[in-house]
Tab-separated table of C-alpha atoms in Angstrom:
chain	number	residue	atom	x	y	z
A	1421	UNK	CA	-8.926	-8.164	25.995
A	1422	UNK	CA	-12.596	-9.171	24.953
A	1423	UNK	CA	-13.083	-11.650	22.578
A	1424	UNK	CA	-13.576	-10.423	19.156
A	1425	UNK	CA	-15.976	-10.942	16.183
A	1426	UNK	CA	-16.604	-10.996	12.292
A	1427	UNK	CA	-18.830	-9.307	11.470
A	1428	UNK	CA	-20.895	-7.877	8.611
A	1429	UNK	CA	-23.484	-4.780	8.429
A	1430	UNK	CA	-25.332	-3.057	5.991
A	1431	UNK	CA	-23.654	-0.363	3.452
A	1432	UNK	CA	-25.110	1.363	0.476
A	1433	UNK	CA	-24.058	0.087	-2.901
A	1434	UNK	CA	-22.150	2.331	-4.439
A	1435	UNK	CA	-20.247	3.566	-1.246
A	1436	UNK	CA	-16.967	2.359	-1.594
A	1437	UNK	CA	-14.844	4.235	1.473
A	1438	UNK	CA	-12.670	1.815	3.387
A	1439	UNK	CA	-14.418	-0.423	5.971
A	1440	UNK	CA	-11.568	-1.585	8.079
A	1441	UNK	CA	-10.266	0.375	11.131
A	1442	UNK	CA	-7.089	-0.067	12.503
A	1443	UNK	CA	-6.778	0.049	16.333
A	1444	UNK	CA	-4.348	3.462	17.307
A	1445	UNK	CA	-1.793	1.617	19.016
A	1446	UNK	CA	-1.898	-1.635	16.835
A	1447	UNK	CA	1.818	-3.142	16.048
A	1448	UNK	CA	3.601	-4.156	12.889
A	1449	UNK	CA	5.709	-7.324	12.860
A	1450	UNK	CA	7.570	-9.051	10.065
A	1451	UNK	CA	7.529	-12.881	9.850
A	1452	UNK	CA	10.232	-15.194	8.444
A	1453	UNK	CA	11.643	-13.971	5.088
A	1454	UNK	CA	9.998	-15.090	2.065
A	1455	UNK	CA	12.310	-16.422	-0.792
A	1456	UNK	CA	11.959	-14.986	-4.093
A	1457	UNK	CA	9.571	-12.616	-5.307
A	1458	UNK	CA	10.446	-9.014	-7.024
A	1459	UNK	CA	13.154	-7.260	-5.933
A	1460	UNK	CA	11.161	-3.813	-4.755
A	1461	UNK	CA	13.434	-1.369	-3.320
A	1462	UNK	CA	16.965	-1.177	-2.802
A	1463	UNK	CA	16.948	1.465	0.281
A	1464	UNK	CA	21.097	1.741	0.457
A	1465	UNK	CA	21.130	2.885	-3.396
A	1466	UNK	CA	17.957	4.323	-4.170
A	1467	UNK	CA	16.560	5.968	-1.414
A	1468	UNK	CA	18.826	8.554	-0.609
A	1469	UNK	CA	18.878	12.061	0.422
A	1470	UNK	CA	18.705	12.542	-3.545
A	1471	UNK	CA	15.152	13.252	-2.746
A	1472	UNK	CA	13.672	16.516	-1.890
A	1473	UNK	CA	10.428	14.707	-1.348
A	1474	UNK	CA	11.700	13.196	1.978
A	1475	UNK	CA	12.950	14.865	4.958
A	1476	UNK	CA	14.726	13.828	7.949
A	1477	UNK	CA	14.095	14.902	11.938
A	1478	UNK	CA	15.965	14.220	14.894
A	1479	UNK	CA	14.872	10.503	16.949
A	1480	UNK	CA	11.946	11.089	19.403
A	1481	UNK	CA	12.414	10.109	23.419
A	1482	UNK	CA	10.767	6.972	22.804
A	1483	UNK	CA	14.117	5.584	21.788
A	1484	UNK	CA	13.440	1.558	21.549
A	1485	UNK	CA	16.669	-0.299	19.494
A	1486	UNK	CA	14.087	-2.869	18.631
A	1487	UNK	CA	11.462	-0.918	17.138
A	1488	UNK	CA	11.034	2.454	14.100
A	1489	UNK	CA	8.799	4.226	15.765
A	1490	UNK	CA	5.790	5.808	13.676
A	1491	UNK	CA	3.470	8.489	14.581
A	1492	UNK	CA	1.254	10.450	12.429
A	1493	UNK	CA	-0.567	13.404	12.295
A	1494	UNK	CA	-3.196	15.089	9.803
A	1495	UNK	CA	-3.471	18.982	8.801
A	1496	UNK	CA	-5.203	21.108	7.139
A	1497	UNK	CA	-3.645	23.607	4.164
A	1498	UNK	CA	-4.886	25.848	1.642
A	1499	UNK	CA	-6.857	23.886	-0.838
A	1500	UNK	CA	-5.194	26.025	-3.798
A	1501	UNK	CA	-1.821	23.885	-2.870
A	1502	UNK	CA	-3.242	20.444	-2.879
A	1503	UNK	CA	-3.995	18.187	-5.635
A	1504	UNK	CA	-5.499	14.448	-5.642
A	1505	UNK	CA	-3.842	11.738	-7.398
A	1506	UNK	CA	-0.066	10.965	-7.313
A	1507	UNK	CA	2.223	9.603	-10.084
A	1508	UNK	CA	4.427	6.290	-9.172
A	1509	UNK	CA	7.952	5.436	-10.735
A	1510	UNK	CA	7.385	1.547	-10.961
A	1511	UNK	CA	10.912	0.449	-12.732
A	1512	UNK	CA	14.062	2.461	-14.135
A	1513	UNK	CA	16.760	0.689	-16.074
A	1514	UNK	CA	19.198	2.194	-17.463
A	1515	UNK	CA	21.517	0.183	-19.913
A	1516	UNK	CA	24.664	1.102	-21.691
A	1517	UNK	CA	22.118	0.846	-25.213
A	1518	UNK	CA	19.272	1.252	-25.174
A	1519	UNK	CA	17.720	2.715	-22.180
A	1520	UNK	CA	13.855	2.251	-20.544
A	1521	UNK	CA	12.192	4.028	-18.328
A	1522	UNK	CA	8.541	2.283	-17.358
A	1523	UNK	CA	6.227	4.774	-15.848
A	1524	UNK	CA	2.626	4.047	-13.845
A	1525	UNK	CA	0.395	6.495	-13.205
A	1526	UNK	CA	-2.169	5.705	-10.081
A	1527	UNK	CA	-4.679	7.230	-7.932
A	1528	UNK	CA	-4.690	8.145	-4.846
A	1529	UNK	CA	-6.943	4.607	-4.146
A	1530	UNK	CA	-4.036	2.777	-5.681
A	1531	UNK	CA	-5.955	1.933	-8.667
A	1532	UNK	CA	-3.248	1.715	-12.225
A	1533	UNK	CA	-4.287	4.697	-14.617
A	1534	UNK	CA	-2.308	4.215	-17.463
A	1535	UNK	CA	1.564	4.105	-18.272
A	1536	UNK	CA	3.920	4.422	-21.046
A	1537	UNK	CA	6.117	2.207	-23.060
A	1538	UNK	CA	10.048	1.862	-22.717
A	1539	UNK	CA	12.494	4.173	-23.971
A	1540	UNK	CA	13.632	2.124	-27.293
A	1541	UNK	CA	16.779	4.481	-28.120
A	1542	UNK	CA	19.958	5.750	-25.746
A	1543	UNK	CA	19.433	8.658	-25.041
A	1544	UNK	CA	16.338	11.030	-24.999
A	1545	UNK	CA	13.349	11.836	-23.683
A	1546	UNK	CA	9.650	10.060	-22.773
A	1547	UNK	CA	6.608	11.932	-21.355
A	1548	UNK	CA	3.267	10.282	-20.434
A	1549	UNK	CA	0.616	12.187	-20.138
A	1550	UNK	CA	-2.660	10.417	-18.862
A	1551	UNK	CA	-6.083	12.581	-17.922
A	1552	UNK	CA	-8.174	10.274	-15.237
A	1553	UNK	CA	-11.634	10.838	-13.391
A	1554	UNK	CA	-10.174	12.256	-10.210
A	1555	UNK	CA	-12.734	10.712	-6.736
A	1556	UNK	CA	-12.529	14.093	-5.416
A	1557	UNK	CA	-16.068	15.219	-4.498
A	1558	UNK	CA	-15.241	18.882	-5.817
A	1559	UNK	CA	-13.039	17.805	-9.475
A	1560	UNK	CA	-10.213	19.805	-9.366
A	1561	UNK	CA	-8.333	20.067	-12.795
A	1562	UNK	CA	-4.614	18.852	-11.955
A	1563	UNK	CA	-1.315	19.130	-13.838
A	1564	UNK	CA	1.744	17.926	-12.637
A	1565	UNK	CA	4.962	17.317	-14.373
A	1566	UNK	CA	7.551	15.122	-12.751
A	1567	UNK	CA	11.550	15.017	-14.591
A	1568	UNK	CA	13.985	12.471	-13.599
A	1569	UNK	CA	17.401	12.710	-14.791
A	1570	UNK	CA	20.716	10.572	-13.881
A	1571	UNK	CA	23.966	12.221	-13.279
A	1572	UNK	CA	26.495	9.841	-15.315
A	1573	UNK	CA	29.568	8.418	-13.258
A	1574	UNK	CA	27.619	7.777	-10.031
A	1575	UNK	CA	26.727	4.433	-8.896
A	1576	UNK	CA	23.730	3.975	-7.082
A	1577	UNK	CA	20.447	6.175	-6.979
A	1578	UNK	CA	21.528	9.820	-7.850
A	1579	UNK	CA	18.078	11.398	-9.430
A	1580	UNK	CA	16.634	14.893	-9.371
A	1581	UNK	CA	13.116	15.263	-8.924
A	1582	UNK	CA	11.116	18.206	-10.082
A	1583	UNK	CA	7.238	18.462	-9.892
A	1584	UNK	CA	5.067	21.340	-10.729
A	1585	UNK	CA	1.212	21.948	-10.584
A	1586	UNK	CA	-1.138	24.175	-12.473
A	1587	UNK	CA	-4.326	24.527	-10.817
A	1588	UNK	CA	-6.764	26.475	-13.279
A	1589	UNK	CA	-10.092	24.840	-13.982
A	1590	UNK	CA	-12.333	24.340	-10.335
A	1591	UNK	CA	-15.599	22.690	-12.792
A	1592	UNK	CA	-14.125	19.510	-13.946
A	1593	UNK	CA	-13.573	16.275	-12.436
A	1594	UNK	CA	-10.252	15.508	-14.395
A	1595	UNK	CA	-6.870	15.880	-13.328
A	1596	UNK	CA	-4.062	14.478	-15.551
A	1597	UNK	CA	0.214	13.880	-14.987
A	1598	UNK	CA	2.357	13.989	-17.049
A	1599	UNK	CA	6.081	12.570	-16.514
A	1600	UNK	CA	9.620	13.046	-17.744
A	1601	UNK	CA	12.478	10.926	-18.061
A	1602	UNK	CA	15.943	12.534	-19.984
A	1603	UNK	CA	19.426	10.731	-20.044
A	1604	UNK	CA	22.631	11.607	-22.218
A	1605	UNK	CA	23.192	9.426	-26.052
A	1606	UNK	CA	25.916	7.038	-25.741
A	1607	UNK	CA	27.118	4.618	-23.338
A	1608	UNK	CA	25.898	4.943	-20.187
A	1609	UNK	CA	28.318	3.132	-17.291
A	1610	UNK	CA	27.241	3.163	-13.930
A	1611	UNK	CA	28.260	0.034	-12.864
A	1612	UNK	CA	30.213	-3.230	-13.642
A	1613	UNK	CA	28.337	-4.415	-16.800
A	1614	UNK	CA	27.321	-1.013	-17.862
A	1615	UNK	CA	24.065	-1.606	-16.496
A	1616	UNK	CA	22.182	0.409	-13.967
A	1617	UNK	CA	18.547	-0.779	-12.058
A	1618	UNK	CA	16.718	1.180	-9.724
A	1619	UNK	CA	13.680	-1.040	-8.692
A	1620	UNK	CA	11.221	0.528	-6.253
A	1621	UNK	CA	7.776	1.931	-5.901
A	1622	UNK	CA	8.203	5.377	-5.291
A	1623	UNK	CA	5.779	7.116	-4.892
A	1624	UNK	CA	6.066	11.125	-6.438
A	1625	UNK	CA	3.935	13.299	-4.960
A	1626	UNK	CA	3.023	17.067	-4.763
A	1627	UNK	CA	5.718	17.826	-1.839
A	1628	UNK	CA	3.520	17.804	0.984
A	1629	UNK	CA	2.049	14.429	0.397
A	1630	UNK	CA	-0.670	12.454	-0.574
A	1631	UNK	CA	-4.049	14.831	-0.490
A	1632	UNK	CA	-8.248	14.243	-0.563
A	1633	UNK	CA	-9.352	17.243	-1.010
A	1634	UNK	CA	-12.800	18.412	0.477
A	1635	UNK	CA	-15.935	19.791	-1.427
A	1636	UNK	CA	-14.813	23.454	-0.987
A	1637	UNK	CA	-11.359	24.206	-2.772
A	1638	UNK	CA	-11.563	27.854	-1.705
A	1639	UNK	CA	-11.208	27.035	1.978
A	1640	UNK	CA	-8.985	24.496	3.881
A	1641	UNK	CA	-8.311	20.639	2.679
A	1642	UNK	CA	-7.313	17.875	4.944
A	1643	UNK	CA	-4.334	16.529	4.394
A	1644	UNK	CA	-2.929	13.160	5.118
A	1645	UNK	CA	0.929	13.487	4.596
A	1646	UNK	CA	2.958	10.629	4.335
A	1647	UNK	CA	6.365	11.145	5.522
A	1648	UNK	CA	9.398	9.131	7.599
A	1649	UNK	CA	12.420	10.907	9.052
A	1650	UNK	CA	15.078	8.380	9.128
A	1651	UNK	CA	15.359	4.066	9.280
A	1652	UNK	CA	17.707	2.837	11.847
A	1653	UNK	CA	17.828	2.533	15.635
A	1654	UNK	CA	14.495	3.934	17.217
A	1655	UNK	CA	13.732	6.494	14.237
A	1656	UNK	CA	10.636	8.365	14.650
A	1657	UNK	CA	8.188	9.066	11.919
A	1658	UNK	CA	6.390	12.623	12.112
A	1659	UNK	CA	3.698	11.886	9.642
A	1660	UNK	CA	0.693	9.127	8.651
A	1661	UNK	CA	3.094	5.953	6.900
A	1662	UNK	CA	1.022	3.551	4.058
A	1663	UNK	CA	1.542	-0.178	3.726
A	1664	UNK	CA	1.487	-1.474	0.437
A	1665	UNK	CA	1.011	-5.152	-0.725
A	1666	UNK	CA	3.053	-6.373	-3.321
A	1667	UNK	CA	1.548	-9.665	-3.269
A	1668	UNK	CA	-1.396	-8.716	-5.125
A	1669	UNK	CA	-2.857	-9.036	-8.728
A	1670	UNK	CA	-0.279	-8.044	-11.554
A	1671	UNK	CA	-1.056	-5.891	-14.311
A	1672	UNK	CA	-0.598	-6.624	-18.132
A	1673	UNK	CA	3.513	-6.537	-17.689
A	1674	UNK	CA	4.152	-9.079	-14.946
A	1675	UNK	CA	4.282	-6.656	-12.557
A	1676	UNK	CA	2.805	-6.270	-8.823
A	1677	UNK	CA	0.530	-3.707	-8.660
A	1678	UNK	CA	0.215	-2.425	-5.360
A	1679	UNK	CA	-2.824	-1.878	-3.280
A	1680	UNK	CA	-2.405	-0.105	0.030
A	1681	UNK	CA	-2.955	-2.046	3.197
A	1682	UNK	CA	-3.680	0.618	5.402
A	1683	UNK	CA	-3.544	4.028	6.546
A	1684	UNK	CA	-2.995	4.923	9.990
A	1685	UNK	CA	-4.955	7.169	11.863
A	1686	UNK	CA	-4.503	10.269	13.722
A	1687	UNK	CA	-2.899	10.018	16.714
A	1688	UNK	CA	-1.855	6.227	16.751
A	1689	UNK	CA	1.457	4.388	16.785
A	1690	UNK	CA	3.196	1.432	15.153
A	1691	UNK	CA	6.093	0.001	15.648
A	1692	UNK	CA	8.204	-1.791	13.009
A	1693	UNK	CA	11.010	-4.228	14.240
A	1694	UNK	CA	14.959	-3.021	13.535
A	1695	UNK	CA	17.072	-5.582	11.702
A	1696	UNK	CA	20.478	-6.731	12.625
A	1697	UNK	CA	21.743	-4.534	9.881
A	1698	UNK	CA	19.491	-1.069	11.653
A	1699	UNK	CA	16.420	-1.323	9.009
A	1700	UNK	CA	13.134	-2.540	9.186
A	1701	UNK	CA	13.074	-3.668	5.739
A	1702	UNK	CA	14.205	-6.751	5.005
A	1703	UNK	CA	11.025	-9.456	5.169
A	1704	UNK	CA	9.327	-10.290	2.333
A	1705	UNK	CA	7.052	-9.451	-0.262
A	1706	UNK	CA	5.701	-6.159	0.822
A	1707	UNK	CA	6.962	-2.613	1.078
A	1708	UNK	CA	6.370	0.720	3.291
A	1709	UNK	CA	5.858	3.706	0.963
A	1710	UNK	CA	7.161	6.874	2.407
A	1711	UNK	CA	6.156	10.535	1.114
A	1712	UNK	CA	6.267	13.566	2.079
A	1713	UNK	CA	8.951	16.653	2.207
A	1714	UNK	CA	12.788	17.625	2.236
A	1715	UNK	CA	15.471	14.572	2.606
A	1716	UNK	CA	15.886	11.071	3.663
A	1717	UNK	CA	18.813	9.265	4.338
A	1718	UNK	CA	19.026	5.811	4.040
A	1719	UNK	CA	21.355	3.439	5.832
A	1720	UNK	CA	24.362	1.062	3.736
A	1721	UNK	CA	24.247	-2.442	3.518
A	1722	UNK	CA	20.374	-3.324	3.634
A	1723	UNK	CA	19.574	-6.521	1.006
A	1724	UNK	CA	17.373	-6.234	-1.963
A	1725	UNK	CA	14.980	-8.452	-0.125
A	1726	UNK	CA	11.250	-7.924	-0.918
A	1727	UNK	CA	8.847	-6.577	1.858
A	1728	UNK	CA	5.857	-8.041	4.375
A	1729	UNK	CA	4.334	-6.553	7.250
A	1730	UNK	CA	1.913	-7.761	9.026
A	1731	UNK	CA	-0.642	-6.948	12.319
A	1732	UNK	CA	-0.398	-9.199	15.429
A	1733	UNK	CA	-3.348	-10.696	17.195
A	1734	UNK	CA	-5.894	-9.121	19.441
A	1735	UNK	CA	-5.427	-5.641	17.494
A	1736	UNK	CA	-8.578	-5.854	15.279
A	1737	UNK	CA	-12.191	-7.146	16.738
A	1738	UNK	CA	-15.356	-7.426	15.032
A	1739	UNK	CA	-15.763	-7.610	11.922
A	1740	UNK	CA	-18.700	-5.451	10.050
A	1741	UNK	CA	-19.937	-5.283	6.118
A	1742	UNK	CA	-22.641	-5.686	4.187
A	1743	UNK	CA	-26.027	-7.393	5.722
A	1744	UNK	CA	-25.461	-7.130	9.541
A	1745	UNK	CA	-24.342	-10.719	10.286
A	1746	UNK	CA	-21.604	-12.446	11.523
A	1747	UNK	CA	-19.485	-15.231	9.942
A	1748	UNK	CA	-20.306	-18.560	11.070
A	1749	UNK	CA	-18.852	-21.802	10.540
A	1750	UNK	CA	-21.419	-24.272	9.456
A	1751	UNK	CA	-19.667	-26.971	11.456
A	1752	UNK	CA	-16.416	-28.542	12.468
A	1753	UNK	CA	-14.068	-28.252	9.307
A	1754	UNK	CA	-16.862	-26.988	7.354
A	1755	UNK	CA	-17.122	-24.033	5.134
A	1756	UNK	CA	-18.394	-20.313	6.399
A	1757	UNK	CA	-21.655	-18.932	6.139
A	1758	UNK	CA	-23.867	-15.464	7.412
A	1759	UNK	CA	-25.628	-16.049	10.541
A	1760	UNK	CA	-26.607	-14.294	13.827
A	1761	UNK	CA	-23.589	-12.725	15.654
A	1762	UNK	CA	-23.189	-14.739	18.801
A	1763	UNK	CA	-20.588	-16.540	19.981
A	1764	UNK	CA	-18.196	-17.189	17.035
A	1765	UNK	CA	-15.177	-15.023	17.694
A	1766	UNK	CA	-12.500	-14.266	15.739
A	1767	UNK	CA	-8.579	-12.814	16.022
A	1768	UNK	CA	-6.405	-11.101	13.298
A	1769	UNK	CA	-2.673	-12.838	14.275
A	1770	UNK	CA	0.886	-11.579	13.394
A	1771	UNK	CA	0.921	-14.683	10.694
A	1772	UNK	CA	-2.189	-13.472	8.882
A	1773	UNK	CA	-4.403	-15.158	9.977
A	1774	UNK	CA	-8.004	-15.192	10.703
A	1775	UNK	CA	-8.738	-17.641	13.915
A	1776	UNK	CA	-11.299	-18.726	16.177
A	1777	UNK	CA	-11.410	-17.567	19.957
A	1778	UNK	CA	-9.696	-20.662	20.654
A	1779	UNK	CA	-7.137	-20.157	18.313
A	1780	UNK	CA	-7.582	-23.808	16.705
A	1781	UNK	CA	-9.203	-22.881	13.590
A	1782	UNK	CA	-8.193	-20.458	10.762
A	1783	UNK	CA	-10.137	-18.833	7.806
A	1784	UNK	CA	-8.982	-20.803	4.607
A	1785	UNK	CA	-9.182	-21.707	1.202
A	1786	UNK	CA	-8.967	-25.147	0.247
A	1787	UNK	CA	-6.601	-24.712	-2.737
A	1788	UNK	CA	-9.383	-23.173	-5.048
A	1789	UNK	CA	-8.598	-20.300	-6.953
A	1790	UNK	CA	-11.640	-19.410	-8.356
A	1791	UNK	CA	-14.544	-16.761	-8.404
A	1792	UNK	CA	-17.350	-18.777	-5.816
A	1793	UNK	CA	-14.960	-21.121	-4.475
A	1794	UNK	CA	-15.799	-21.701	-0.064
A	1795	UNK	CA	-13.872	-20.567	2.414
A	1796	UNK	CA	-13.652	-22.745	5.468
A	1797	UNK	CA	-12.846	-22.696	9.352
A	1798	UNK	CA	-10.379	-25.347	9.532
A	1799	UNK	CA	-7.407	-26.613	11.712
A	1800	UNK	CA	-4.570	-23.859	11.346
A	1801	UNK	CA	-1.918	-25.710	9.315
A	1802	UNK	CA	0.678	-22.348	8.451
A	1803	UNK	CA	-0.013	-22.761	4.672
A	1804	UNK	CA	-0.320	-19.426	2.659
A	1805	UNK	CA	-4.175	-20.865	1.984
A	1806	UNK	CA	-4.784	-19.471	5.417
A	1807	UNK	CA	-3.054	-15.870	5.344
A	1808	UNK	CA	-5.212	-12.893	4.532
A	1809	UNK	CA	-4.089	-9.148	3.916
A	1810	UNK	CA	-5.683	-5.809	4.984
A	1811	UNK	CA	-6.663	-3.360	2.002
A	1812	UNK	CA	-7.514	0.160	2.495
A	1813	UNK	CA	-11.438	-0.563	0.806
A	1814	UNK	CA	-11.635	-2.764	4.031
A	1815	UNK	CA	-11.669	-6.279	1.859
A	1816	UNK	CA	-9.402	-9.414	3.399
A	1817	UNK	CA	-7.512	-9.992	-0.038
A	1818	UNK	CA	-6.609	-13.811	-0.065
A	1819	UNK	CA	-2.618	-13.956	-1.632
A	1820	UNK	CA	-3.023	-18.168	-2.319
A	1821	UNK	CA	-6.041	-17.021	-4.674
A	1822	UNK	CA	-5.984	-13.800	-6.000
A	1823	UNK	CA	-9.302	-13.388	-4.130
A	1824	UNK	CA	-11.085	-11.393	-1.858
A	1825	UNK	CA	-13.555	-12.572	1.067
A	1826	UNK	CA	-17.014	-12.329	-0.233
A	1827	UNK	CA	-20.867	-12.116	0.853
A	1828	UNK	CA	-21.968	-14.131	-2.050
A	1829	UNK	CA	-24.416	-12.562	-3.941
A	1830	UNK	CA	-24.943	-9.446	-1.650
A	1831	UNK	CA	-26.385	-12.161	0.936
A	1832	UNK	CA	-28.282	-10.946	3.729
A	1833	UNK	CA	-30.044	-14.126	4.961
A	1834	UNK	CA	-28.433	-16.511	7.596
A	1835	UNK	CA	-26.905	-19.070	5.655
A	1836	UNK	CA	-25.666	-16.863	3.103
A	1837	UNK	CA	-22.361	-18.307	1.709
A	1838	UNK	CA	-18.455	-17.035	2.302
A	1839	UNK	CA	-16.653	-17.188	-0.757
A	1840	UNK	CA	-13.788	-16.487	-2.433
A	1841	UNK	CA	-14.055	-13.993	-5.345
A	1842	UNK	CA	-12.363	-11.416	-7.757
A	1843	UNK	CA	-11.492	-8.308	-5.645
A	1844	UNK	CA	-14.227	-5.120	-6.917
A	1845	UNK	CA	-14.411	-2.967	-3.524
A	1846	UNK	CA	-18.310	-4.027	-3.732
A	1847	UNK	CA	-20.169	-3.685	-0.356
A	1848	UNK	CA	-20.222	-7.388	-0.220
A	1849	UNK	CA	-16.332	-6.972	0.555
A	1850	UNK	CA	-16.362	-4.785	3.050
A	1851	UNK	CA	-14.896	-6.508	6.280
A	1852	UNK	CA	-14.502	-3.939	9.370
A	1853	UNK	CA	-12.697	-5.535	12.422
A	1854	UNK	CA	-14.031	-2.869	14.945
C-alpha cells in the first residue's frame, strides 16, 4: 500500500459537511478493555426484541466466527415519510419512589438540543417538547412524539415504543419532538432493591432510520438507514451502522455526550471482532448505535462494559483541510507545523494513533489541555496523549484534552502552527485522510 499523507486543503468558511472519508473495506478492531468509565448499554437487558425499531435477518454467506459482519446500503423514499432530527433516550431509572426519566433531544449532527428534568414523583407522566433549527436545506416542520412505558413485574428492558409524525408546514426551518415517559404510582419492584436502570444511548428514530432530506420534499429523499440484524457469530448487518464516541465533552449533567465517529458508505464493509461470550461489545468507552426497523434480539450474558472501536492502520491516507498543506514536523521531537506536502507520511493505526511512515513517531500532546497548546511528532510511547478519534465533521478529536487538531488561526502559510483547540467544526478542523 502507498505511503500515506496529512494533509490540508482549502474549504469555504461556513461549510461545515464532514471532511473525513472512510476507505469501503476499512476494519474495526477493539483494543484492551478500558477500566471504568459509564456504564452505556446493557445489550442482554435492554436491547431486546422489545423494540419495533430493530429488526432481525437471517446471517449472510460470509459466515466468519471472528467477525459481525456489516454492510450498508442507502435508498431513496418518499420525502412525505422522512423527517430530520432524531430524539435520544440518554438514562432511565426507575426507583421504587420516586422515579426519573432524563431525556436528550439531538440532531441528526449529534449536536444536544435541549432535555428535560427528572420525574420528582412515583408515578406519572413527563413530556419535553423542544423546537430546533433543523440543517435541512428545504426546513421541513417535524413533530414526533415518542411514549415509553414499563410493564411492572419484568426484570430487565421490557419498553414499548410508539412514535408518530405530523408533517404539515413545508416553509419553515423548525422541526420540534416531543417525548413521553408514563409509569404506575406506588412501588415499583423490578429487581432486588426495588430499583430498576436502563443505561444506554438509544437512539429513537422515525422507523426507517436516520434521514437528510434533499431540497425538494415533493420528490424522493435519500435515506441513510441505520439498522443491525442480530450480534453473535458472523451476524450480518443490512444497513449503514454509526460509531459513537463516548469519550467526548460532557454536557451540564456529567454526562458523555456523544458525537458520531463515522458513517459508512455505500457499498463498504466492516468487520467488528466476536467476543468469547458471541458479542462485539465489550471494549471500552465507546458504543455502536443501531437504528432502523422491526426487532432485535440480543444475546444473554454480555457485561455492562463501556464501548471503543477503533480503525487499523493503512485504512486512511492523506490527510486534506483547510489551506492546502501538509503537516510537517518542524524537527526531531518537535512540534507540527503547515508546510509543502512532500515526504512526511502519515498512518491511522488500530491504537489511535497518528504515525510517521516509519512508524516511530506519533501525533501527541504533551499533557496540555488547553485552547493553543502544540501538538508534536514524538516517539510513540502508548499514552492516551497520543490517541486521536474520528468525528463525522472530519476533526481528529484528542480524548487526553478535550481538543480537536487545529490550523491555528485559519493558517495558510508554511509554518503555520498545529494546535490543540476547543472542538467548533471550523474549516480549520477539517482533517480528510483520502
Amino acid at each position: 500500500m502507498s505511503e500515506t499523507k496529512l494533509h490540508k486543503t482549502l474549504r469555504p468558511l461556513p461549510s461545515l459537511c464532514a471532511a473525513l472519508t472512510v476507505s469501503a473495506a476499512a476494519l474495526i478492531s477493539a483494543p484492551a478493555a478500558h477500566a471504568g468509565g459509564p456504564v452505556v448499554i446493557d445489550i442482554a437487558n435492554v436491547v431486546r426484541d422489545q423494540f419495533p425499531f430493530y429488526r432481525t435477518y437471517e446471517a449472510s454467506p460470509v459466515n466468519d466466527p471472528r467477525f459481525i459482519e456489516i454492510g450498508m446500503a442507502v435508498d431513496s423514499v418518499d420525502c412525505s415519510k422522512a423527517i430530520a432530527g432524531n430524539a435520544q433516550v440518554e438514562r432511565m431509572s426507575l426507583t421504587s419512589s420516586p422515579g426519573e426519566f432524563i431525556f436528550t433531544l439531538i440532531d441528526h449532527g449529534q449536536n444536544e438540543l435541549g432535555r428535560d428534568e427528572p420525574i420528582t414523583t412515583a408515578g406519572g407522566t413527563i413530556t419535553y417538547t423542544k423546537a430546533v433549527t433543523s440543517a435541512v436545506t428545504n426546513g421541513v416542520s417535524v413533530s414526533a412524539s415518542v411514549s415509553l412505558k414499563n410493564s411492572p413485574g419484568n426484570v430487565g428492558a421490557d419498553f414499548s415504543f410508539t412514535t408518530t409524525y405530523n408533517y404539515s408546514r413545508t416553509d419553515s426551518t423548525m422541526w420540534s419532538e416531543a417525548a413521553a415517559y408514563q409509569y404506575p404510582p406506588g412501588n415499583i419492584t423490578l429487581s432486588p432493591g426495588g430499583r430498576y436502570i436502563a443505561d444506554g444511548y438509544l437512539r429513537l428514530t422515525n422507523s426507517s432510520g436516520t434521514v437528510r432530506l434533499s431540497a425538494d420534499i415533493s420528490g424522493t429523499c435519500t435515506v441513510k438507514y441505520h439498522q443491525i440484524t442480530r450480534i453473535g457469530n458472523g451476524a450480518t448487518i443490512t444497513r449503514t451502522v454509526s460509531l459513537y464516541d463516548l469519550i467526548g465533552p460532557k454536557n451540564d449533567r456529567g454526562n458523555p455526550k456523544p458525537p458520531q465517529i463515522n458513517d459508512m458508505v455505500k457499498g463498504g464493509t466492516k468487520l467488528l471482532p466476536k467476543l468469547p461470550d458471541g458479542l462485539a461489545l465489550d471494549a471500552s468507552r465507546k458504543v455502536v448505535s443501531f437504528t432502523g426497523s422491526g426487532t432485535f434480539s440480543g444475546t444473554s450474558g454480555v457485561s455492562k462494559s463501556t464501548q471503543i472501536w477503533q480503525l487499523p492502520p493503512d485504512r486512511l491516507g492523506l490527510v486534506k483541510g483547510y489551506g492546502g498543506k501538509c503537516v510537517t514536523p518542524r524537527g526531531q521531537n518537535s512540534s507540527t507545523q503547515l508546510g509543502p506536502c512532500g515526504s512526511d507520511s502519515w498512518r491511522f493505526y488500530s491504537d489511535g494513533t497518528v504515525r510517521t511512515s516509519g512508524g516511530d513517531k506519533c501525533l501527541g500532546t504533551v499533557t496540555a489541555s488547553w485552547n493553543g497548546a502544540e501538538v508534536r511528532a514524538v516517539p510513540c510511547n502508548g499514552t492516551v496523549a497520543q490517541q486521536w478519534r474520528m468525528k463525522a465533521d472530519g476533526s481528529l478529536y484528542s480524548p487526553a484534552a478535550d481538543r480537536c487538531l487545529d490550523d491555528y488561526a485559519f493558517g495558510t502559510n508554511d509554518g503555520a502552527p498545529i494546535v490543540l483547540w476547543e472542538c467548533n467544526g471550523f474549516p480549520n478542523q477539517k482533517w480528510m485522510f483520502v
